[in-house]
CSV table of C-alpha atoms in Angstrom, one decimal:
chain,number,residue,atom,x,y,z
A,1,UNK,CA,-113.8,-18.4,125.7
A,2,UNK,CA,-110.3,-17.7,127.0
A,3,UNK,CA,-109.3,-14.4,125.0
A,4,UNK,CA,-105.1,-14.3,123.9
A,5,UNK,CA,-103.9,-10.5,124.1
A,6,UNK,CA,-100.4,-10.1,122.3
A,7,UNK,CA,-98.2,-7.1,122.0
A,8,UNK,CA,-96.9,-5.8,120.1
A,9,UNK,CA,-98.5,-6.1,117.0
A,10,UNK,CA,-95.8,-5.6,114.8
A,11,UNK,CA,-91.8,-4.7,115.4
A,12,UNK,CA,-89.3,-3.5,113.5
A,13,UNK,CA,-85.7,-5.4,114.6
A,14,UNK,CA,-82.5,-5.5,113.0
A,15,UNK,CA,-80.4,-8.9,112.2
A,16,UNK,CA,-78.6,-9.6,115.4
A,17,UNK,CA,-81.0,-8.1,117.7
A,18,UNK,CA,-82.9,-9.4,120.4
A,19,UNK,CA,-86.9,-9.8,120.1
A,20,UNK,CA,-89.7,-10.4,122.6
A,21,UNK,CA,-93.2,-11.2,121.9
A,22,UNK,CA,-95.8,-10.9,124.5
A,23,UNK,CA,-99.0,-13.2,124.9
A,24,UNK,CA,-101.4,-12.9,127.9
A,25,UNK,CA,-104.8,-14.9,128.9
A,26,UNK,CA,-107.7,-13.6,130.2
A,27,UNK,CA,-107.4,-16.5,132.5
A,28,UNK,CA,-105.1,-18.9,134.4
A,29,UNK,CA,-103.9,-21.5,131.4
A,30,UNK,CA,-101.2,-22.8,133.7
A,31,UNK,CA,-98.6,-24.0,131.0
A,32,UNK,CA,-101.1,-24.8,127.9
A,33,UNK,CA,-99.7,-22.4,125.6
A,34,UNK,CA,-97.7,-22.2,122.1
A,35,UNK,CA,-96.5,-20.3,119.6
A,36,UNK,CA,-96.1,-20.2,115.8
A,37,UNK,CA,-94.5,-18.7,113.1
A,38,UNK,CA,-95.9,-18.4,110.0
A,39,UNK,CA,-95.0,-16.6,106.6
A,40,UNK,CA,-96.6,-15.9,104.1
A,41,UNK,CA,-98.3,-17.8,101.8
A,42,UNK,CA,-97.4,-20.9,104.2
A,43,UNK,CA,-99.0,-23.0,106.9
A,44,UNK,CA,-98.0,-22.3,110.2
A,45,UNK,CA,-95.1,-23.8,112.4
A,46,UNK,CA,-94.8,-25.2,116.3
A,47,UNK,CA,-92.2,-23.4,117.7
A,48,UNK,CA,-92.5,-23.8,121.1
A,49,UNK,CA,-95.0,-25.8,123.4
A,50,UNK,CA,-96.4,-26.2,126.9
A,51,UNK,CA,-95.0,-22.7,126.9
A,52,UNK,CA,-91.1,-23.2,126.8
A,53,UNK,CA,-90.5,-27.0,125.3
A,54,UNK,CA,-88.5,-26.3,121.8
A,55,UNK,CA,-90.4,-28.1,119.0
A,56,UNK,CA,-87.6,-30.8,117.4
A,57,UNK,CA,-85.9,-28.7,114.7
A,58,UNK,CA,-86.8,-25.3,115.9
A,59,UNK,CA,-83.1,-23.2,116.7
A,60,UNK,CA,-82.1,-22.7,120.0
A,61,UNK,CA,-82.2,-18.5,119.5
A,62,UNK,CA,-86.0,-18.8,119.6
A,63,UNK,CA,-87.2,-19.9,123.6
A,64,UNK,CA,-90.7,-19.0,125.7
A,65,UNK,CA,-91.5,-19.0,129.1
A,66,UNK,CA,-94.1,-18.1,131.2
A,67,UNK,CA,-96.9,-19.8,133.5
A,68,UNK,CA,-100.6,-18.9,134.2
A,69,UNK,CA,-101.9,-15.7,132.0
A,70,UNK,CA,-98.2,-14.0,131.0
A,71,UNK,CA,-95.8,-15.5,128.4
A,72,UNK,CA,-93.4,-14.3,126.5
A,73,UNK,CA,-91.3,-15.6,123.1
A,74,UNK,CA,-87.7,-14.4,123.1
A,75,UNK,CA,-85.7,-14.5,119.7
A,76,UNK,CA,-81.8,-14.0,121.2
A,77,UNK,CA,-80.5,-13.0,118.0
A,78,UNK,CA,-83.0,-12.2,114.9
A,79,UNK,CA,-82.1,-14.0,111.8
A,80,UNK,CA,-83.0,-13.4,108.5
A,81,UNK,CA,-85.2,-16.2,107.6
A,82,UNK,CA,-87.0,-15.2,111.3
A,83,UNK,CA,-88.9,-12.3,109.6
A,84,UNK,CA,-92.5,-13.6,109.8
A,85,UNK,CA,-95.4,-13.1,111.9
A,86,UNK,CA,-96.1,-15.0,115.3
A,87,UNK,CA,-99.0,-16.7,116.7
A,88,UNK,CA,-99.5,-17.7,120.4
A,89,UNK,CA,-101.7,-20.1,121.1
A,90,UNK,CA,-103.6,-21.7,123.8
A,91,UNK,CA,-104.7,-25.6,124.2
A,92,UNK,CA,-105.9,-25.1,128.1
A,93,UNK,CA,-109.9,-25.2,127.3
A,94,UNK,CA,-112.2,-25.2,124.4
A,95,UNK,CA,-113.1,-23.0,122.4
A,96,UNK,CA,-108.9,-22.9,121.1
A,97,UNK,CA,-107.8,-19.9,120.8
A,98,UNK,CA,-105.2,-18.0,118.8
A,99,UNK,CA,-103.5,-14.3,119.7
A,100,UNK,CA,-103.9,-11.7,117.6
A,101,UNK,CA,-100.3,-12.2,116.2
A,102,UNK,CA,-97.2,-10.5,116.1
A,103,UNK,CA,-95.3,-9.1,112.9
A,104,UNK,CA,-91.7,-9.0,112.8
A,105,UNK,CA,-90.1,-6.8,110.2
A,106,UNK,CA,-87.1,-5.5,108.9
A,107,UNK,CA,-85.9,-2.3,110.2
B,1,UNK,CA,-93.3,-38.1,107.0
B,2,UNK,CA,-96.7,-36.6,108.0
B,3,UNK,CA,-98.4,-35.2,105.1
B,4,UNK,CA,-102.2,-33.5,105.0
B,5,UNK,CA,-103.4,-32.3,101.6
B,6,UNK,CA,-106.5,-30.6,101.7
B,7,UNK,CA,-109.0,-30.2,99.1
B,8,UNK,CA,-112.8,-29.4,98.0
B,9,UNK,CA,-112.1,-25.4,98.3
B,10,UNK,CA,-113.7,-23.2,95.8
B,11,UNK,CA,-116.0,-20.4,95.3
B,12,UNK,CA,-120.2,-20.2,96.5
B,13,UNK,CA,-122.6,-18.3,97.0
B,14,UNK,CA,-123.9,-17.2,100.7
B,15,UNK,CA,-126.8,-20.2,102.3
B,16,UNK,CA,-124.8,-23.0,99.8
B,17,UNK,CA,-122.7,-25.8,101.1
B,18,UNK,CA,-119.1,-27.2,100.8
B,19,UNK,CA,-117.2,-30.3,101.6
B,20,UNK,CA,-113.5,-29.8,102.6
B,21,UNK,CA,-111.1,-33.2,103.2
B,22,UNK,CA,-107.6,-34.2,104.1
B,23,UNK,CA,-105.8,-37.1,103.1
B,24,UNK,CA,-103.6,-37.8,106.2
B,25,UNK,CA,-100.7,-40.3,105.7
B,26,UNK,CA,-97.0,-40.8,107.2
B,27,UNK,CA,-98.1,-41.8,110.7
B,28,UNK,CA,-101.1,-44.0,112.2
B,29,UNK,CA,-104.1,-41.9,111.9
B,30,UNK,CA,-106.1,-44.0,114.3
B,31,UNK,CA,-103.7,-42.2,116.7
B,32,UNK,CA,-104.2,-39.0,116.7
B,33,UNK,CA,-107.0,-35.8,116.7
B,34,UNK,CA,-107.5,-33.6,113.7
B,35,UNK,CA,-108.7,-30.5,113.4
B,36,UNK,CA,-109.6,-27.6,111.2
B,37,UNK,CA,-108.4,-24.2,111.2
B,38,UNK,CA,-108.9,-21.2,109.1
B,39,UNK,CA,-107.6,-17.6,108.4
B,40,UNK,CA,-109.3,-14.9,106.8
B,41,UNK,CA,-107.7,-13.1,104.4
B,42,UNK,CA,-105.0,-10.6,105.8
B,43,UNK,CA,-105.9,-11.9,109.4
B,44,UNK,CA,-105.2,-14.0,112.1
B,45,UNK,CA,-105.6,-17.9,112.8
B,46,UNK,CA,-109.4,-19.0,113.7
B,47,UNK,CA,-109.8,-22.7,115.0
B,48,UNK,CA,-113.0,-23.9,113.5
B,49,UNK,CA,-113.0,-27.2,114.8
B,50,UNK,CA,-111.7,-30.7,116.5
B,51,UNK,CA,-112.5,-34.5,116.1
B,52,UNK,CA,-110.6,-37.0,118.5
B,53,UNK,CA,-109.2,-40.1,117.5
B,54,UNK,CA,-111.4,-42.3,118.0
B,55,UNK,CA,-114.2,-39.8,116.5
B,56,UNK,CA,-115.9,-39.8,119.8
B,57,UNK,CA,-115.7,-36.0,120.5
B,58,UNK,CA,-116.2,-33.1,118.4
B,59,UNK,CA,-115.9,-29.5,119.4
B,60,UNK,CA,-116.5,-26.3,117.4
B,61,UNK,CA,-116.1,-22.8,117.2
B,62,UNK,CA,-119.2,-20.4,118.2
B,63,UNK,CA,-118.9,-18.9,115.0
B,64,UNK,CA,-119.8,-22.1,112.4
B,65,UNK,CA,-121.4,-24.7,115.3
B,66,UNK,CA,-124.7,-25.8,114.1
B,67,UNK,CA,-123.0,-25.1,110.5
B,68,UNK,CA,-120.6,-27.1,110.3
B,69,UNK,CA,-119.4,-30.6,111.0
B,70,UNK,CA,-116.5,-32.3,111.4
B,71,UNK,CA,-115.8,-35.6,110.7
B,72,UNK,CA,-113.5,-38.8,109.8
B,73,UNK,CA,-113.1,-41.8,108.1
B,74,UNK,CA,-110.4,-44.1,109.3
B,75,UNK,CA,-110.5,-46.5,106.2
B,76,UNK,CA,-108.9,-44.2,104.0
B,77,UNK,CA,-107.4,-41.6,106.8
B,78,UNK,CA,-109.6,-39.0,105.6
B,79,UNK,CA,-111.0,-36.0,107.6
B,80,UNK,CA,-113.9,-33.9,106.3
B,81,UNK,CA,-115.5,-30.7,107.1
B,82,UNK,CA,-119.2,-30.3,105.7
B,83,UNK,CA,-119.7,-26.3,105.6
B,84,UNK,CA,-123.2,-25.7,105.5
B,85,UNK,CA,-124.9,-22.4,105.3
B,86,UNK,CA,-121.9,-20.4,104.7
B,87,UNK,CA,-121.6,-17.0,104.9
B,88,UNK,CA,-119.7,-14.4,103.5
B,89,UNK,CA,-117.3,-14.0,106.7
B,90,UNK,CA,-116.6,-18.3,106.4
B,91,UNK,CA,-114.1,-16.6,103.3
B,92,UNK,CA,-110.7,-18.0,104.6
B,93,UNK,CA,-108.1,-20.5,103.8
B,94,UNK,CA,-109.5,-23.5,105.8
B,95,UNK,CA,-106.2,-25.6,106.9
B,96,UNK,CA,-106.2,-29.3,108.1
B,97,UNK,CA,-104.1,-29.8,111.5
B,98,UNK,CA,-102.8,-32.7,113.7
B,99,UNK,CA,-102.0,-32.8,117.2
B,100,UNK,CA,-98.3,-33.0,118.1
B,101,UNK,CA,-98.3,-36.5,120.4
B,102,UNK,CA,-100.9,-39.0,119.9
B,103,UNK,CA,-103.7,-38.3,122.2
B,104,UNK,CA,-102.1,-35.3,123.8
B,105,UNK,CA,-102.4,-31.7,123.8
B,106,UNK,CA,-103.9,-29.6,121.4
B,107,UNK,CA,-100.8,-28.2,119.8
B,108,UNK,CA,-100.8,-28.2,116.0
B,109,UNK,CA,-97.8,-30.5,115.4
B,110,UNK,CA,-98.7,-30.6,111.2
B,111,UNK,CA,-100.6,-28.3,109.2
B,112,UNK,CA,-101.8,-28.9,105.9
B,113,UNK,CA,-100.9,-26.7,102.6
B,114,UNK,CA,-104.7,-25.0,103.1
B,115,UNK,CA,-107.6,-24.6,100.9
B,116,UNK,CA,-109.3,-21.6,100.1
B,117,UNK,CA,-112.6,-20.7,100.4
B,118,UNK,CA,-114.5,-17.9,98.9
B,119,UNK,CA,-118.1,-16.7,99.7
B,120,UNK,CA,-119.3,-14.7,97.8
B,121,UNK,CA,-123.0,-13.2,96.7
């Protein structure tokens, strides 16, 4: 199974500032990645798939890029209702496989 | 609008069974793969397992093949997971997916509300 590594694990950001999420595969995935939010008590949300295609609806701060085993999730300006915890995900091969995920808090 | 509601969740015992479903409705079932992920409580997401559109192809996790099986009926747009055997680590809230595009990648496009499921002994 293709293992997904994020980091970090959990950050603490402030409104306004600027967040990066890190997701890498133990192999080459090429562009078959995405990411979620999710909070809590909720299902989970597409952000952002085949590594930097904006799901419809999603808010232009949030973007991804990256190609073969490193991707990243950028947040340009953290927003309240962004607090939540973040899933990369990738759709190259089964087994599917999730990342560990990434909590954003409040600093 | 695409809408999955999940049910058959509860509490068992460890070695007993359970049926999950999702009514699927808002878009042309026939269409598109389903699958079934679950999260543990206080963890991560787990993809248990994946049945094409045309019911064709299954795939599963390591952790629940020859446990469980996935399966659906496209009379009433219903998608079922039969949990056999379940164990204590199956605990989770099981949640019913659909892929983004019709026939296309496995991104979760639409998730379910989730159905929880306890084992307990």
């Amino acid at each position: 199974d293709i293992q997904m590594t994020q980091s970090p694990s959990s950050v603490s950001a402030s409104i306004g500032d600027r967040v990066t999420i890190s997701c890498r595969a133990s192999q080459d995935i090429r562009n078959s990645l995405a990411w979620y939010q999710q909070k809590p008590g909720q299902a989970p949300n597409l952000l952002i798939y085949y590594a930097s295609t904006l799901q419809s609806g999603v808010p232009s701060r949030f973007s991804g890029s990256g190609y073969g085993t490193d991707f990243t999730l950028t947040i340009s300006s953290l927003q309240p209702e962004d607090f939540a915890t973040y899933y990369c995900q990738q759709a190259h091969t089964f087994s599917l496989t999730f990342g560990g995920g990434t909590k954003v808090e409040i600093k | 609008q695409v809408q999955l509601v999940e049910s058959g969740g509860g509490m068992v015992q460890p070695g007993r069974s359970l049926r999950l479903s999702c009514a699927a409705s808002g878009f042309t079932f026939s269409n598109f793969g389903m699958h079934w992920v679950r999260q543990a409580p206080g963890k991560g997401l787990e993809w248990v397992a994946f049945v094409s559109y045309d019911a064709r192809v299954e795939h599963y996790a390591d952790s629940v093949k020859g446990r469980f099986a996935i399966s659906r009926d496209g009379f009433n747009n219903m998608v079922h997971l039969q949990m056999n055997s379940l164990r204590p680590e199956d605990t989770a809230v099981y949640y019913c997916a659909r892929i983004r595009d019709s026939y296309g990648y496995n991104w979760f496009g639409s998730w379910g509300q989730g159905t929880r499921v306890t084992v307990f002994s």
